[in-house]
PDB file of C-alpha atoms in Angstrom:
ATOM      1  CA  UNK A   1       3.000  32.787  26.812  1.00 79.00           C
ATOM      2  CA  UNK A   2       3.385  35.900  24.418  1.00 85.00           C
ATOM      3  CA  UNK A   3       5.770  37.907  26.377  1.00 88.00           C
ATOM      4  CA  UNK A   4       9.061  38.935  25.736  1.00 88.00           C
ATOM      5  CA  UNK A   5      12.082  38.572  27.800  1.00 85.00           C
ATOM      6  CA  UNK A   6      11.977  42.245  28.852  1.00 94.00           C
ATOM      7  CA  UNK A   7       8.488  41.683  29.994  1.00 93.00           C
ATOM      8  CA  UNK A   8       6.517  43.247  26.746  1.00 96.00           C
ATOM      9  CA  UNK A   9       3.300  41.205  25.951  1.00 95.00           C
ATOM     10  CA  UNK A  10       3.243  40.595  22.142  1.00 94.00           C
ATOM     11  CA  UNK A  11       0.338  38.397  21.928  1.00 92.00           C
ATOM     12  CA  UNK A  12      -2.140  37.030  24.199  1.00 94.00           C
ATOM     13  CA  UNK A  13      -1.732  33.525  25.570  1.00 89.00           C
ATOM     14  CA  UNK A  14      -5.001  32.544  24.422  1.00 91.00           C
ATOM     15  CA  UNK A  15      -4.181  33.498  20.902  1.00 91.00           C
ATOM     16  CA  UNK A  16      -0.961  31.482  21.180  1.00 86.00           C
ATOM     17  CA  UNK A  17      -2.701  28.357  22.428  1.00 86.00           C
ATOM     18  CA  UNK A  18      -5.465  28.800  19.448  1.00 89.00           C
ATOM     19  CA  UNK A  19      -2.812  28.837  16.872  1.00 87.00           C
ATOM     20  CA  UNK A  20      -0.777  25.899  18.314  1.00 88.00           C
ATOM     21  CA  UNK A  21      -3.614  23.612  19.183  1.00 89.00           C
ATOM     22  CA  UNK A  22      -4.147  20.709  17.039  1.00 90.00           C
ATOM     23  CA  UNK A  23      -7.027  21.443  14.556  1.00 92.00           C
ATOM     24  CA  UNK A  24      -6.548  18.732  12.199  1.00 92.00           C
ATOM     25  CA  UNK A  25      -4.639  15.611  11.489  1.00 90.00           C
ATOM     26  CA  UNK A  26      -4.461  12.732   9.047  1.00 92.00           C
ATOM     27  CA  UNK A  27      -2.963  11.651   5.882  1.00 91.00           C
ATOM     28  CA  UNK A  28      -1.592  14.318   3.842  1.00 86.00           C
ATOM     29  CA  UNK A  29      -2.140  12.893   0.176  1.00 88.00           C
ATOM     30  CA  UNK A  30      -0.509  15.825  -1.558  1.00 81.00           C
ATOM     31  CA  UNK A  31       3.001  14.967   0.298  1.00 76.00           C
ATOM     32  CA  UNK A  32       2.252  11.388   1.390  1.00 80.00           C
ATOM     33  CA  UNK A  33       2.788  11.842   5.148  1.00 81.00           C
ATOM     34  CA  UNK A  34       0.852  11.806   8.085  1.00 85.00           C
ATOM     35  CA  UNK A  35       0.604  15.339   9.535  1.00 87.00           C
ATOM     36  CA  UNK A  36      -0.877  17.277  12.176  1.00 90.00           C
ATOM     37  CA  UNK A  37      -1.771  21.136  11.898  1.00 90.00           C
ATOM     38  CA  UNK A  38      -2.975  24.154  14.045  1.00 89.00           C
ATOM     39  CA  UNK A  39      -4.104  27.039  12.375  1.00 88.00           C
ATOM     40  CA  UNK A  40      -1.137  27.854  10.359  1.00 81.00           C
ATOM     41  CA  UNK A  41       1.540  25.644  11.784  1.00 90.00           C
ATOM     42  CA  UNK A  42       2.634  21.987  11.400  1.00 88.00           C
ATOM     43  CA  UNK A  43       2.483  20.219  14.633  1.00 90.00           C
ATOM     44  CA  UNK A  44       4.316  17.197  15.764  1.00 85.00           C
ATOM     45  CA  UNK A  45       2.697  13.723  15.944  1.00 81.00           C
ATOM     46  CA  UNK A  46       3.836  11.185  18.433  1.00 79.00           C
ATOM     47  CA  UNK A  47       7.318  10.078  17.961  1.00 73.00           C
ATOM     48  CA  UNK A  48       9.812  11.399  15.372  1.00 73.00           C
ATOM     49  CA  UNK A  49       8.574  14.614  13.510  1.00 75.00           C
ATOM     50  CA  UNK A  50      10.318  17.260  11.493  1.00 77.00           C
ATOM     51  CA  UNK A  51      11.388  18.962  14.645  1.00 78.00           C
ATOM     52  CA  UNK A  52      13.374  16.115  16.119  1.00 74.00           C
ATOM     53  CA  UNK A  53      13.359  12.308  16.982  1.00 70.00           C
ATOM     54  CA  UNK A  54      11.694  12.713  20.292  1.00 67.00           C
ATOM     55  CA  UNK A  55      10.504  14.990  22.982  1.00 70.00           C
ATOM     56  CA  UNK A  56       8.962  17.381  20.204  1.00 79.00           C
ATOM     57  CA  UNK A  57       5.322  17.666  21.875  1.00 80.00           C
ATOM     58  CA  UNK A  58       5.704  21.472  22.436  1.00 84.00           C
ATOM     59  CA  UNK A  59       6.887  22.403  18.843  1.00 87.00           C
ATOM     60  CA  UNK A  60       5.035  24.261  16.217  1.00 90.00           C
ATOM     61  CA  UNK A  61       6.283  25.834  12.867  1.00 90.00           C
ATOM     62  CA  UNK A  62       6.244  25.118   9.249  1.00 88.00           C
ATOM     63  CA  UNK A  63       8.596  23.664   6.468  1.00 83.00           C
ATOM     64  CA  UNK A  64       7.912  25.666   3.351  1.00 79.00           C
ATOM     65  CA  UNK A  65       8.406  23.896   0.105  1.00 75.00           C
ATOM     66  CA  UNK A  66      10.422  21.190   2.052  1.00 72.00           C
ATOM     67  CA  UNK A  67      13.401  23.434   1.882  1.00 80.00           C
ATOM     68  CA  UNK A  68      13.058  25.813   4.785  1.00 84.00           C
ATOM     69  CA  UNK A  69      12.022  25.231   8.237  1.00 86.00           C
ATOM     70  CA  UNK A  70      11.024  27.525  11.079  1.00 89.00           C
ATOM     71  CA  UNK A  71       9.968  26.257  14.395  1.00 89.00           C
ATOM     72  CA  UNK A  72       9.778  27.109  18.118  1.00 88.00           C
ATOM     73  CA  UNK A  73       9.597  24.771  21.104  1.00 86.00           C
ATOM     74  CA  UNK A  74       7.487  25.792  23.868  1.00 82.00           C
ATOM     75  CA  UNK A  75       8.739  23.307  26.425  1.00 82.00           C
ATOM     76  CA  UNK A  76      12.609  23.624  25.854  1.00 80.00           C
ATOM     77  CA  UNK A  77      12.427  27.584  24.632  1.00 81.00           C
ATOM     78  CA  UNK A  78      14.541  26.651  21.546  1.00 83.00           C
ATOM     79  CA  UNK A  79      13.634  28.418  18.183  1.00 85.00           C
ATOM     80  CA  UNK A  80      15.217  28.233  15.057  1.00 85.00           C
ATOM     81  CA  UNK A  81      15.100  28.467  11.198  1.00 87.00           C
ATOM     82  CA  UNK A  82      17.235  27.148   8.660  1.00 84.00           C
ATOM     83  CA  UNK A  83      17.088  27.244   4.533  1.00 85.00           C
ATOM     84  CA  UNK A  84      18.759  24.581   2.560  1.00 81.00           C
ATOM     85  CA  UNK A  85      19.327  24.678  -1.331  1.00 79.00           C
ATOM     86  CA  UNK A  86      16.280  22.478  -1.897  1.00 75.00           C
ATOM     87  CA  UNK A  87      14.986  18.988  -1.039  1.00 73.00           C
ATOM     88  CA  UNK A  88      13.482  16.249  -2.792  1.00 77.00           C
ATOM     89  CA  UNK A  89      10.326  16.164  -0.497  1.00 77.00           C
ATOM     90  CA  UNK A  90       9.524  15.434   2.988  1.00 77.00           C
ATOM     91  CA  UNK A  91      11.869  12.439   3.596  1.00 79.00           C
ATOM     92  CA  UNK A  92      14.587  14.344   2.315  1.00 83.00           C
ATOM     93  CA  UNK A  93      13.872  17.311   4.636  1.00 80.00           C
ATOM     94  CA  UNK A  94      13.917  14.825   7.488  1.00 80.00           C
ATOM     95  CA  UNK A  95      17.214  13.275   6.668  1.00 82.00           C
ATOM     96  CA  UNK A  96      18.841  16.731   6.378  1.00 80.00           C
ATOM     97  CA  UNK A  97      17.148  18.383   9.351  1.00 82.00           C
ATOM     98  CA  UNK A  98      17.459  15.457  11.794  1.00 81.00           C
ATOM     99  CA  UNK A  99      21.345  15.656  12.429  1.00 85.00           C
ATOM    100  CA  UNK A 100      21.184  19.486  12.771  1.00 84.00           C
ATOM    101  CA  UNK A 101      18.151  19.622  14.903  1.00 83.00           C
ATOM    102  CA  UNK A 102      19.569  16.766  17.187  1.00 82.00           C
ATOM    103  CA  UNK A 103      22.774  18.498  17.695  1.00 85.00           C
ATOM    104  CA  UNK A 104      20.967  21.872  18.534  1.00 83.00           C
ATOM    105  CA  UNK A 105      18.759  20.050  21.254  1.00 79.00           C
ATOM    106  CA  UNK A 106      21.916  18.370  22.639  1.00 83.00           C
ATOM    107  CA  UNK A 107      23.574  21.755  22.752  1.00 84.00           C
ATOM    108  CA  UNK A 108      20.968  23.335  24.566  1.00 79.00           C
ATOM    109  CA  UNK A 109      20.700  20.576  27.186  1.00 73.00           C
ATOM    110  CA  UNK A 110      24.502  20.922  27.916  1.00 58.00           C
TER     111      UNK A 110
END
């Protein structure tokens, strides 16, 4: 909601909704994948996404050049970022990130 754990407001809740609400979706011809975007963030589509296999509807973030990923998950409170030594494209990023994110999500549930 734009408030830090110590109660300081950083962003208005309406601003967060504006930037994390789906603005467009369709087939990205450049990367050859279906994609949903907000204003500056990649949002998940139903089913598996770059943010994990299932239950990622509250996520937003961005994958820069398919070798970095930063994200936040509104529903679980999980946020993270990682950098790799490069990927061959969106499917390589999925193959690399899926095991890591699945373990992170499992650790947060325990």
